[in-house]
Coordinates of C-alpha atoms and ligand atoms in Angstrom, one line a residue:
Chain A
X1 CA 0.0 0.0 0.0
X2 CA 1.1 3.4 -1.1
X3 CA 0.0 6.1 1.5
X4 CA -0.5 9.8 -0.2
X5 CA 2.5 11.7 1.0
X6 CA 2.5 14.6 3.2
X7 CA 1.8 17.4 0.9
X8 CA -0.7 15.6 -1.4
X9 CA -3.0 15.0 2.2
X10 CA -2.5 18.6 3.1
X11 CA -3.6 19.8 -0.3
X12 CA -6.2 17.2 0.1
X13 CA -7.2 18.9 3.7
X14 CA -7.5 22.1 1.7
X15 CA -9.9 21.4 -1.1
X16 CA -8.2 19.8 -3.1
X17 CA -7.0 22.4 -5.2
X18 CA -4.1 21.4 -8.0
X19 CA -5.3 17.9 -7.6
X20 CA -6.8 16.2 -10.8
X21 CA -9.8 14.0 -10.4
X22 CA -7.8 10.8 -11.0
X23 CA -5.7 11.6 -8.1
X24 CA -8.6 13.0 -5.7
X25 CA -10.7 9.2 -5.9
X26 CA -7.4 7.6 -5.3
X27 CA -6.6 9.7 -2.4
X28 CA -10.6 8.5 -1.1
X29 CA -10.6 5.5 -1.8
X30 CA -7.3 4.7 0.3
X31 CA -8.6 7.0 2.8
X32 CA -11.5 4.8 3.0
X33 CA -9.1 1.7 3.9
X34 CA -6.5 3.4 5.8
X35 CA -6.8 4.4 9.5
X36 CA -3.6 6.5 9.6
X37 CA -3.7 8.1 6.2
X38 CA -7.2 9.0 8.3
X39 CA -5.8 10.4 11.1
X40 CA -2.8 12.1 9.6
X41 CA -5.4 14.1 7.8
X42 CA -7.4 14.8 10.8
X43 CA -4.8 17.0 12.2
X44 CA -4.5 18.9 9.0
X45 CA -8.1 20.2 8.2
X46 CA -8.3 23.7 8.0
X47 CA -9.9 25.9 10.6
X48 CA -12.6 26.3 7.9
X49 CA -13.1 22.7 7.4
X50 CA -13.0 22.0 11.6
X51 CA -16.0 25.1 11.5
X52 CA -18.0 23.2 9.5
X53 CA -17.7 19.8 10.9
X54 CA -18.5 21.7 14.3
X55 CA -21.5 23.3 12.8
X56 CA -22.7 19.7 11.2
X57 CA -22.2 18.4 14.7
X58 CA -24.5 21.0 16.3
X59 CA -27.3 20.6 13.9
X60 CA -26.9 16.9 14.3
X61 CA -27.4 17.2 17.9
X62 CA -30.0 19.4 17.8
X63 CA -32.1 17.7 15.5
X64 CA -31.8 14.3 17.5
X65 CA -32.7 16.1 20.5
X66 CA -35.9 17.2 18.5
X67 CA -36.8 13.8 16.9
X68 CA -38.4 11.4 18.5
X69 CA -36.7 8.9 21.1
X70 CA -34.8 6.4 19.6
X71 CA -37.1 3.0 19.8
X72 CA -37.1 1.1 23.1
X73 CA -37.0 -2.8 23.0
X74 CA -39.4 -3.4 20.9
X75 CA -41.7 -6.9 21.8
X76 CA -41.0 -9.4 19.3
X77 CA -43.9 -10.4 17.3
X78 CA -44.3 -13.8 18.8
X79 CA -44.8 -12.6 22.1
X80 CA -47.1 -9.7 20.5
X81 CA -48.7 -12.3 18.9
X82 CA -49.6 -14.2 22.0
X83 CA -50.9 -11.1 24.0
X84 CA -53.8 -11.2 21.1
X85 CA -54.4 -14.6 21.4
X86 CA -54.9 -14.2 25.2
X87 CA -56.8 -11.1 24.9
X88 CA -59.0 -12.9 22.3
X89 CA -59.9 -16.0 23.6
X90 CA -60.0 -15.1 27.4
X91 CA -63.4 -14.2 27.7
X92 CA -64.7 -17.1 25.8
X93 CA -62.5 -19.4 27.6
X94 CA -63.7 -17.8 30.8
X95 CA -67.0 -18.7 29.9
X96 CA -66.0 -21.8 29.2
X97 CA -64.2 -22.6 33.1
X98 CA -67.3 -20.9 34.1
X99 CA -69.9 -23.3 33.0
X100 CA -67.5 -26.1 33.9
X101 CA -67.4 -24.8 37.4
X102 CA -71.4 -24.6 37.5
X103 CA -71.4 -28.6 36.1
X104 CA -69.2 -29.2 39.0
X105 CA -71.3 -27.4 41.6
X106 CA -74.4 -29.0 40.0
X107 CA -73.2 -32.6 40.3
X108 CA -72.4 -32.0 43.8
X109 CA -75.2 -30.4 45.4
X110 CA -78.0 -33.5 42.7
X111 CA -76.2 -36.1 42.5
X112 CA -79.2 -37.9 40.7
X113 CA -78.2 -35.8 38.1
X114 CA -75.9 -37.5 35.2
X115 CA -73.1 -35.9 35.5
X116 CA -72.9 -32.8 34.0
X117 CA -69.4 -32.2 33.8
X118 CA -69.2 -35.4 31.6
X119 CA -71.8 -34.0 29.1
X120 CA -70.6 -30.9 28.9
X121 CA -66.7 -31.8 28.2
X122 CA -67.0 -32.7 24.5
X123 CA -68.7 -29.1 23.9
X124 CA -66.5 -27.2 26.3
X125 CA -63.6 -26.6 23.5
X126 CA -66.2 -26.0 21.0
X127 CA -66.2 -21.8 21.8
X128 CA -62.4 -21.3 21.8
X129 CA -62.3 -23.6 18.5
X130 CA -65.0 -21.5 17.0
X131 CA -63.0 -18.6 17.7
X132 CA -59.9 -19.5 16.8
X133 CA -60.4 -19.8 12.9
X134 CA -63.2 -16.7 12.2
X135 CA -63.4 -13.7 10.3
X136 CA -66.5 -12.6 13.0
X137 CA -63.7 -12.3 15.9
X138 CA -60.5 -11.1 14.7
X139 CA -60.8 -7.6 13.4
X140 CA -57.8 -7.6 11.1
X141 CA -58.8 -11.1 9.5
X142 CA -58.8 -9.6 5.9
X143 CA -55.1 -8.7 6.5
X144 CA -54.4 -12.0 8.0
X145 CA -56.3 -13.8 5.7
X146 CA -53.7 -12.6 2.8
X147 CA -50.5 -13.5 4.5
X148 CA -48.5 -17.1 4.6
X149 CA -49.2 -17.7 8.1
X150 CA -52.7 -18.1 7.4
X151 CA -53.5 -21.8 7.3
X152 CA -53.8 -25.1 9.0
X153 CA -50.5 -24.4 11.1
X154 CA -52.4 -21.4 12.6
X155 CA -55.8 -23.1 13.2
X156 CA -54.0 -26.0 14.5
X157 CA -51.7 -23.5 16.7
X158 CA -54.5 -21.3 18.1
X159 CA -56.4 -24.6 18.6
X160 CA -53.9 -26.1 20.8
X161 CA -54.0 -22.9 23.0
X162 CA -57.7 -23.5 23.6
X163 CA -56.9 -27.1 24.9
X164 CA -54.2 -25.6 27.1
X165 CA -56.3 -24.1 29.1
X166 CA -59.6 -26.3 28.4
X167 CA -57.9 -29.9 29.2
X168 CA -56.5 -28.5 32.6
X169 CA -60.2 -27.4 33.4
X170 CA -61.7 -30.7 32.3
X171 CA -59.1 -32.6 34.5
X172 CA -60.0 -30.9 38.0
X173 CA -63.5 -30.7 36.7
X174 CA -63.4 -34.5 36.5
X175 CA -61.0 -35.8 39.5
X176 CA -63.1 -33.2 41.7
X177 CA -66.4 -35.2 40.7
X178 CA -64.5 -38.4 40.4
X179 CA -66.3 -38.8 37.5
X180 CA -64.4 -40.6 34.0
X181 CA -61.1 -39.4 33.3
X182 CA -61.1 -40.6 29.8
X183 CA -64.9 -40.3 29.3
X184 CA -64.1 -36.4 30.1
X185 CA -61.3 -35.9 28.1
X186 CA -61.5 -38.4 24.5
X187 CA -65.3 -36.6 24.1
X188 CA -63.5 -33.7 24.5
X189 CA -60.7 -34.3 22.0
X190 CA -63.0 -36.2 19.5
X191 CA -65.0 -33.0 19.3
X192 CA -62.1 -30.4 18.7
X193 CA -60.9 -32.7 15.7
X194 CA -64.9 -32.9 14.3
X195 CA -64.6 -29.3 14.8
X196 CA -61.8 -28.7 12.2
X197 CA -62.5 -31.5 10.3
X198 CA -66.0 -30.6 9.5
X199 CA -65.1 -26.7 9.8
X200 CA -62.2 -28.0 6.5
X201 CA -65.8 -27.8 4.0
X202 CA -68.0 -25.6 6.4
X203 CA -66.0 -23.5 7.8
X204 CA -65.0 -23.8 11.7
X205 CA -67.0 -21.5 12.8
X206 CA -70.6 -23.1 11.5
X207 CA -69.2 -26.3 12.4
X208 CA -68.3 -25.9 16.2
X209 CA -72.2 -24.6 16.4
X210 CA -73.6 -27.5 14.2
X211 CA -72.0 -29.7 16.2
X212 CA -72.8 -28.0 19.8
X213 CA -76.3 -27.9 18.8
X214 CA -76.4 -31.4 17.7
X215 CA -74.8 -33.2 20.6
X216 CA -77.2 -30.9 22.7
X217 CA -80.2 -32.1 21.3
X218 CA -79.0 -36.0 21.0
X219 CA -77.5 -36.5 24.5
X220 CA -76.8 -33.3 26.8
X221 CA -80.5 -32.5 27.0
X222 CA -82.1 -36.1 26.8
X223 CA -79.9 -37.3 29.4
X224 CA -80.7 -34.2 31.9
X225 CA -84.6 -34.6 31.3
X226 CA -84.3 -38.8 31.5
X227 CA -81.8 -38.4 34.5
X228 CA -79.9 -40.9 33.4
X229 CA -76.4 -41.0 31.6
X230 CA -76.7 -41.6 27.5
X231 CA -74.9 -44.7 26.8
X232 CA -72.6 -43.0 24.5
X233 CA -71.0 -42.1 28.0
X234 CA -70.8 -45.2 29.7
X235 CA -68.1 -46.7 30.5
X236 CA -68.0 -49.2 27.7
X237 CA -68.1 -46.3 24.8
X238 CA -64.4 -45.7 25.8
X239 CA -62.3 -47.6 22.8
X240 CA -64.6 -45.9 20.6
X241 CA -64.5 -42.3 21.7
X242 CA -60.7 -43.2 21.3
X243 CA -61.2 -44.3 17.7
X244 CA -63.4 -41.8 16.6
X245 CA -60.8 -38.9 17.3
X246 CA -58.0 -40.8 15.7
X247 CA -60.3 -41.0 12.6
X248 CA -61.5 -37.1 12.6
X249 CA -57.6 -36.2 13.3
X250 CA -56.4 -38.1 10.3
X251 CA -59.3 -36.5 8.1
X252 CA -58.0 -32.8 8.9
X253 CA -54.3 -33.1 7.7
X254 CA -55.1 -33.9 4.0
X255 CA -58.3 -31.0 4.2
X256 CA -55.2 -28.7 4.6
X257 CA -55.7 -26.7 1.3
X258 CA -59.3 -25.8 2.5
X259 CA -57.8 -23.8 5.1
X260 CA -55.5 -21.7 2.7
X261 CA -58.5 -18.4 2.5
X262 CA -60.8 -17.8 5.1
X263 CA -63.8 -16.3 3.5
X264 CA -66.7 -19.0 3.1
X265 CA -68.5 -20.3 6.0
X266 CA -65.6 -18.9 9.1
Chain B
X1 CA -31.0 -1.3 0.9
X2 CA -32.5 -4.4 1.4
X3 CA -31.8 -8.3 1.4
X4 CA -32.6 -9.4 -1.9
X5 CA -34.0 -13.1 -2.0
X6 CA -32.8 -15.6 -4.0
X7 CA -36.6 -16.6 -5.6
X8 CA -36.5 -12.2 -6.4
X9 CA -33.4 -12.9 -9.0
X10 CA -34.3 -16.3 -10.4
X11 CA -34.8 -16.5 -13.8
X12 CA -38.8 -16.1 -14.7
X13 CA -41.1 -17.0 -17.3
X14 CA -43.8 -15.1 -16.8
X15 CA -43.1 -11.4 -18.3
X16 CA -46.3 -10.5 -16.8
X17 CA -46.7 -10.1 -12.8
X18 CA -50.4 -10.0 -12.8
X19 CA -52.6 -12.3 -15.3
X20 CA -55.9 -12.9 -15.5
X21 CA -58.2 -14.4 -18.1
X22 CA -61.6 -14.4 -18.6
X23 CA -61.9 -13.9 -14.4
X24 CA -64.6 -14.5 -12.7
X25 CA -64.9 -13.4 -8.8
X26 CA -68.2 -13.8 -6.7
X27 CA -69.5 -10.7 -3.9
X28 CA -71.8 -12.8 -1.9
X29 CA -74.1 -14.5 -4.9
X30 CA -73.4 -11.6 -7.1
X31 CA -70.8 -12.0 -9.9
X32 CA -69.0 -8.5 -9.5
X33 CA -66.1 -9.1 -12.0
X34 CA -67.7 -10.9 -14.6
X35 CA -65.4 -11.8 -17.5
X36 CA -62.5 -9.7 -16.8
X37 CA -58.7 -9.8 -18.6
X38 CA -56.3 -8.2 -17.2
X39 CA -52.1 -8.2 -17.5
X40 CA -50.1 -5.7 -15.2
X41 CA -46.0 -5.5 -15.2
X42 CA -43.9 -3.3 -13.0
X43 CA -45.0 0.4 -11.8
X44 CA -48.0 1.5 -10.6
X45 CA -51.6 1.4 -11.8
X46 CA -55.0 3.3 -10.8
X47 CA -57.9 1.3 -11.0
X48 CA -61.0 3.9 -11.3
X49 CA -64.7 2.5 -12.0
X50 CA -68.2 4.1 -10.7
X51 CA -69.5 2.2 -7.6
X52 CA -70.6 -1.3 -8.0
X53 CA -67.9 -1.3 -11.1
X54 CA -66.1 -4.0 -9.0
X55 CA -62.7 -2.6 -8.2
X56 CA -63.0 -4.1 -4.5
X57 CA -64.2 -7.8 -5.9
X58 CA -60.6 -7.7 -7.6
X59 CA -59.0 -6.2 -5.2
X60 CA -60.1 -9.0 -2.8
X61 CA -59.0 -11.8 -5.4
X62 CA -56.1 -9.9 -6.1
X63 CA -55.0 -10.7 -2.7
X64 CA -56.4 -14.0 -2.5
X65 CA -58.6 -13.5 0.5
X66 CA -61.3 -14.9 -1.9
X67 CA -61.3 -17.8 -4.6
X68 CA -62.1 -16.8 -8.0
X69 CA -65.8 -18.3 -9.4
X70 CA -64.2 -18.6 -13.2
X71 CA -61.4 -18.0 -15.4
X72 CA -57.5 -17.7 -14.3
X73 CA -55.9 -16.5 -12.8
X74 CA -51.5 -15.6 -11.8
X75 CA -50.0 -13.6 -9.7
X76 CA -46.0 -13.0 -9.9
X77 CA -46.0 -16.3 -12.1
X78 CA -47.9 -18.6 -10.0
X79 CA -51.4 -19.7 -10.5
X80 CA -53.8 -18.5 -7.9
X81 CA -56.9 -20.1 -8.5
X82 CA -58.3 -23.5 -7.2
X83 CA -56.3 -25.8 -4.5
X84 CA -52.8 -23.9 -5.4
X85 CA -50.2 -23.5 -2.7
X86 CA -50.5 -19.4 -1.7
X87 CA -48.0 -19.3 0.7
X88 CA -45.0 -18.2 -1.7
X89 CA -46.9 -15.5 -4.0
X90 CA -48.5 -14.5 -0.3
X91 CA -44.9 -13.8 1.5
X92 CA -44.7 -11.3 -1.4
X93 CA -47.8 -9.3 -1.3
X94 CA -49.0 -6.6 0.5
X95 CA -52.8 -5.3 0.8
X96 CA -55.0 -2.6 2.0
X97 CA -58.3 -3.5 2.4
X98 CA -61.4 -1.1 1.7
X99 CA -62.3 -1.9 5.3
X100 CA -59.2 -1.9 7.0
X101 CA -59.7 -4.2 10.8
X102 CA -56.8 -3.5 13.4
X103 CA -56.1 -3.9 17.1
X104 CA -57.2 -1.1 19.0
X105 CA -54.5 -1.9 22.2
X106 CA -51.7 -2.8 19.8
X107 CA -49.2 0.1 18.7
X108 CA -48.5 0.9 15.6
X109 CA -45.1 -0.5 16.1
X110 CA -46.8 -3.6 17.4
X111 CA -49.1 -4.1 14.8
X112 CA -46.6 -3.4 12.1
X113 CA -44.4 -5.9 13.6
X114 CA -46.9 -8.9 14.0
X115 CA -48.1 -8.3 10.2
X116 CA -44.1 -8.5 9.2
X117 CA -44.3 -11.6 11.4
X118 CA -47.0 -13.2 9.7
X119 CA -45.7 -12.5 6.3
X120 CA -43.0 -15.1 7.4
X121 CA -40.0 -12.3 7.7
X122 CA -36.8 -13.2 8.6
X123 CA -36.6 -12.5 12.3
X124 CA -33.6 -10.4 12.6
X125 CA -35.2 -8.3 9.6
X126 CA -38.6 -7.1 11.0
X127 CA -37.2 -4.2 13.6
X128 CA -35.7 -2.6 11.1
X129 CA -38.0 -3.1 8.2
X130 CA -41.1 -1.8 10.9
X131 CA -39.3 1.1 11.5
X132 CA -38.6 2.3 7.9
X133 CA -42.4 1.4 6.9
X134 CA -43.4 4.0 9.5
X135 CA -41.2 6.4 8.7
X136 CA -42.0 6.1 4.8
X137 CA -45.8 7.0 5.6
X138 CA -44.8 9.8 7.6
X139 CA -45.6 8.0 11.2
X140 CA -42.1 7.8 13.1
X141 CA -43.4 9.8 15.8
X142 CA -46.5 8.2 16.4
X143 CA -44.5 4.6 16.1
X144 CA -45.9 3.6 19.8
X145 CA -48.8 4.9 19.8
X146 CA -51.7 2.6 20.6
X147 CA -54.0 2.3 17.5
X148 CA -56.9 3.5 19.3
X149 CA -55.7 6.9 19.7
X150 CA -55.1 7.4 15.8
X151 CA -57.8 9.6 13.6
X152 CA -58.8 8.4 10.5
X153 CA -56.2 9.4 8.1
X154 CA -53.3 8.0 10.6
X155 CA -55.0 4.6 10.6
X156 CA -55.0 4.9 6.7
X157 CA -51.2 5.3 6.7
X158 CA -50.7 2.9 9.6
X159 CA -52.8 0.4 7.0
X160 CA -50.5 1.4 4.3
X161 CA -47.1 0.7 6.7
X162 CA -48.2 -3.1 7.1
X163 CA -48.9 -3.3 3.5
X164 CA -45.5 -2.3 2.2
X165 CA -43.2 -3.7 5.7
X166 CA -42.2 -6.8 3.5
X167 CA -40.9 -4.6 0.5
X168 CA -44.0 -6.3 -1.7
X169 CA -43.6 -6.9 -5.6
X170 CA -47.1 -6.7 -5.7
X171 CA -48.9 -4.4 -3.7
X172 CA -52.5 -3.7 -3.7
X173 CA -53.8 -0.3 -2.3
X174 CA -57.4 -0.4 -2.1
X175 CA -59.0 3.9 -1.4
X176 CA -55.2 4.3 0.5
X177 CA -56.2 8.1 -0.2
X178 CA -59.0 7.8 1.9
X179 CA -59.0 10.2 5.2
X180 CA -55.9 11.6 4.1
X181 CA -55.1 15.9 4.0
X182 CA -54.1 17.1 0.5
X183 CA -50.6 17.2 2.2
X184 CA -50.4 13.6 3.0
X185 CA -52.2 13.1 -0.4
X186 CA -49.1 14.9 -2.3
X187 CA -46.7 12.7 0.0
X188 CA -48.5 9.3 -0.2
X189 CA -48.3 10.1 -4.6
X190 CA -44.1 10.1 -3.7
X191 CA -44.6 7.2 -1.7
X192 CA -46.2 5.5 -4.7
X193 CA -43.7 6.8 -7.2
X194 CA -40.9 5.2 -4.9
X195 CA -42.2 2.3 -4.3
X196 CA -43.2 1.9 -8.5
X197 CA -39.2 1.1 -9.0
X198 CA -39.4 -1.9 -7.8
X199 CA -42.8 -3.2 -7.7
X200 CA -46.3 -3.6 -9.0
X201 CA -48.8 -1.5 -7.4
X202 CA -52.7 -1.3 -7.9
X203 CA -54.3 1.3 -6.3
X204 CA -58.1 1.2 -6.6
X205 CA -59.6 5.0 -6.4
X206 CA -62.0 7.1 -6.8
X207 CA -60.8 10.4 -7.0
X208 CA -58.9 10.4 -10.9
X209 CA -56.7 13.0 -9.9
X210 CA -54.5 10.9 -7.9
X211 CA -54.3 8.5 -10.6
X212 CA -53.3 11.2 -13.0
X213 CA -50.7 12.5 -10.5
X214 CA -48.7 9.1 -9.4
X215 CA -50.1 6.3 -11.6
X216 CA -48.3 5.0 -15.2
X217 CA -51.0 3.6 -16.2
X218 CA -54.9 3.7 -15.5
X219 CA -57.6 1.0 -15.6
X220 CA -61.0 1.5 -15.9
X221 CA -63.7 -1.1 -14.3
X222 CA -67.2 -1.2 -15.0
X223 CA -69.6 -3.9 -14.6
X224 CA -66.7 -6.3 -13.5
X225 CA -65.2 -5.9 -16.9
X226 CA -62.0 -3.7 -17.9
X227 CA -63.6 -1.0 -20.3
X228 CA -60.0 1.1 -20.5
X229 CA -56.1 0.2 -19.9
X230 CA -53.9 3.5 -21.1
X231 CA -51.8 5.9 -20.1
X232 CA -53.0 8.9 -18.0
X233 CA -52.7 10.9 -21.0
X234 CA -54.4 8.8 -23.4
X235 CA -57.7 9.1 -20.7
X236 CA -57.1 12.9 -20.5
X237 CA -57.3 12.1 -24.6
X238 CA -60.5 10.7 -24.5
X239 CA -62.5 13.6 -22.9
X240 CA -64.1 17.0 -25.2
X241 CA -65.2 20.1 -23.7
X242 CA -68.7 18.5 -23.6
X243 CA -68.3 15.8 -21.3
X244 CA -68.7 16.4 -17.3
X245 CA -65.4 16.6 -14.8
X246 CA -63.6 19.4 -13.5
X247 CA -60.5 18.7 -15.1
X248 CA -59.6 16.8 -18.1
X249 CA -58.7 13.7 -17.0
X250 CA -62.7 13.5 -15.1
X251 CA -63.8 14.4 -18.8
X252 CA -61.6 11.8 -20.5
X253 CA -63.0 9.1 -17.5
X254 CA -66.8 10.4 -18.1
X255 CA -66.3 10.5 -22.0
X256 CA -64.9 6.9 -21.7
X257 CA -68.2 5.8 -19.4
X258 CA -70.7 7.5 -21.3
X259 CA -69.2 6.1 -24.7
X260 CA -69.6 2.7 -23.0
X261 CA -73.1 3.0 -22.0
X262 CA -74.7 4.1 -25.2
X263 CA -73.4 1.3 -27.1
X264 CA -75.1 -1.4 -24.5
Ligands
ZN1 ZN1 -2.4 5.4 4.2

């Protein structure tokens, strides 16, 4: 490496004058690599060039003091993302603990009642499920709606944080009743996955009510008005409750396409 | 500057970056673009049309929130329509809806951010790519502000921050003038200029003046068909001293509707 002698830097320092082009982007460009070359021409600038970089620092400082504050730590997406969700599904998942905790309080004080924490588990997702994959909740769902996220992996995702919170509930529900453990939670399971894999050609919103409504009307009330448990509950319905949600979950994965737009039925 | 992805510089086959033939897109049972063809390259194009003409229908498929009924349909090369995989063309797109939904408790960092985040950004990426989308619409000192607080036109830019955080090759503006001061109007037309280098842009309007001013090339809707493509000079062309409008491109875009209409 050549370094610019003495008096070509000063001249440099100085404007350049006498200097041709050529030589002035050869000068900057090995300026640009070297640190001393920099600092030998630091201590040559002229008091008119050290007036103006004074000046440019001035300004500089006084516009930063006048903009706004540089950004604090801003929260990653994820974690924004999750704040939504919470906000989102909490009160329909309150609603949810709610009614589990009246079944609970119900079974207790009539016990002639069929239990009414075991007919209400295979509905209790169906709310946060709705919820999770509709254009009536989320405001911004025609933004969503046109980006890659949006799509089984989200449904599935937003899904599994309704059974977070919905299995724990099912699982004191039932222990504190001693009712079924796996009578409260396969229903439970069995109707999430009818949920989405209905919801893949209806849309998962009209399927979580179809499906409320239906197991309403076929076992929840019947069985309250009868007093006595629908079979479909007993004790031997077990293997199939177990069966039937391996069946729904292997329906949803190849439906996957139908979850690519949002608009019909959700 | 900004990373450039490998899929950006891959050799394409497709000289057009919007196609559509003979497209067909349902508004609840009504057919709002009924038969339309359509083929858009690079810069940025004003889509004007009376109510009802359909701009928002196409807007909609555009962005493939909804499925076209009929026809084809490609966007950047890839086909759109039917059971195709949307996730690529998506990670490139950006969109302002007509009715734009947000988060009232989120920021406008916030929301910016989680919008970058669902259009699958590289992580590292999004801080910086949030914070030059707000300063291009003129929002840097409103950044964390909760979107609650914001008045109509600040929403509008906020909506057209999320749309362009990912550096889009095809972005779709649908009324972005909308709430805006004629200030922020003459800024968003330089946004749109800017962001023309690089990109396709449709911006559906109804004001013609703002096409005129920042568009390269206008499109005319009506009755979900394309009646005019041109220049913004060849629809001031169009209009005499007869036809109605306050300027001569409104004349050239009545001239052009009422020409249509007597011949059906
Ligand atoms: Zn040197």
């Amino acid at each position: 490496m050549t370094h610019p002698t003495t008096t070509i830097l000063a001249r440099y320092a100085d404007g350049g004058h006498g200097l041709d082009d050529a030589a002035l982007w050869s000068i900057e460009v090995h300026l640009d690599v070297c640190a001393d070359c920099r600092a030998r021409l630091a201590a040559r600038t002229t008091p008119a060039t050290a007036e103006l970089l004074d000046r440019v620092a001035a300004s500089l400082d006084r516009a930063i003091d006048a903009g706004p504050a540089p950004a604090r730590h801003p929260a990653p997406a994820a974690a924004v993302h999750r704040r939504w969700l919470a906000w989102t599904l909490l009160p329909w998942l309150a609603v949810t603990v709610a009614v589990l905790g009246c079944g609970v309080l119900l079974d207790s004080v009539e016990p002639s009642l069929p239990s009414l924490v075991l007919l209400l588990a295979p509905v209790a997702p169906l709310p946060g499920v709705a919820v999770a994959w509709s254009q009536r909740i989320d405001p911004a769902w025609e933004l969503i709606a046109t980006t890659p996220a949006a799509g089984l992996a989200m449904v599935l995702r937003r899904t599994l944080a309704v059974l977070v919170v919905v299995l724990p509930a099912l699982l004191v529900a039932g222990v504190s009743t001693g009712t079924s453990l796996a009578l409260t939670l396969l229903p439970c399971l069995a109707f999430t996955a009818a949920t989405l894999a209905l919801g893949a050609f209806v849309g998962v919103w009209r399927a979580a009510i179809g499906l409320a409504l239906a197991w309403s009307a076929a076992v929840l009330l019947p069985s309250v008005v009868t007093r006595s448990l629908s079979p479909v509950l007993q004790s031997g319905s077990t293997a199939v409750w177990a069966v039937a949600t391996a069946a729904l979950a292997a329906i949803i994965a190849p439906a996957a396409t139908r979850f690519r737009r949002l608009t019909s039925g959700n | 500057m900004r990373a450039v992805r490998a899929a950006e510089t891959a050799p394409t086959l497709h000289p057009w970056l919007v196609h559509a033939e003979k497209l067909r897109v349902r508004a609840g049972r009504h057919l709002a673009v009924d038969g339309l063809d359509l083929t858009l390259t690079a810069g940025v194009h004003g889509v004007l049309g009376p109510n009802g003409a359909g701009k928002t229908t196409l807007m909609r498929a555009l962005s493939t929130v909804v499925k076209p009924a009929g026809g084809s349909l490609t966007l950047l090369g890839a086909p759109v329509d039917g059971r195709a995989d949307l996730r690529e063309v998506r990670r490139q797109l950006g969109y302002l809806p007509q009715q734009f939904g947000f988060y009232p408790r989120f920021t406008i960092r916030e929301f910016v951010a989680y919008m970058a985040w669902l259009k699958e950004m590289p992580k590292a990426a999004v801080p910086d790519a949030v914070q030059r989308a707000i300063d291009r619409v003129g929002l840097t000192g409103k950044a964390d502000a909760r979107m609650k607080t914001l008045s109509g036109g600040m929403l509008r830019r906020a909506g057209i921050a999320q749309a362009v955080v990912n550096d889009p090759r095809l972005l779709l503006l649908d009324e972005p003038t909308v709430g805006l001061d004629p200030e922020q109007r003459l800024e968003f037309r330089d946004l749109l200029r800017d962001l023309a280098a690089e990109s396709c842009v449709l911006v559906s309007t109804h004001l013609v003046e703002d096409v005129v001013a920042a568009c390269t090339d206008v499109l005319l809707m009506n009755e979900g068909r394309l009646l005019f493509q041109g220049t913004p000079d060849d629809l001031i062309a169009r209009g005499g001293q007869s036809d109605a409008g306050d300027s001569p491109a409104e004349r050239g875009y009545s001239a052009l509707l009422r020409r249509h209409r007597s011949t059906v």
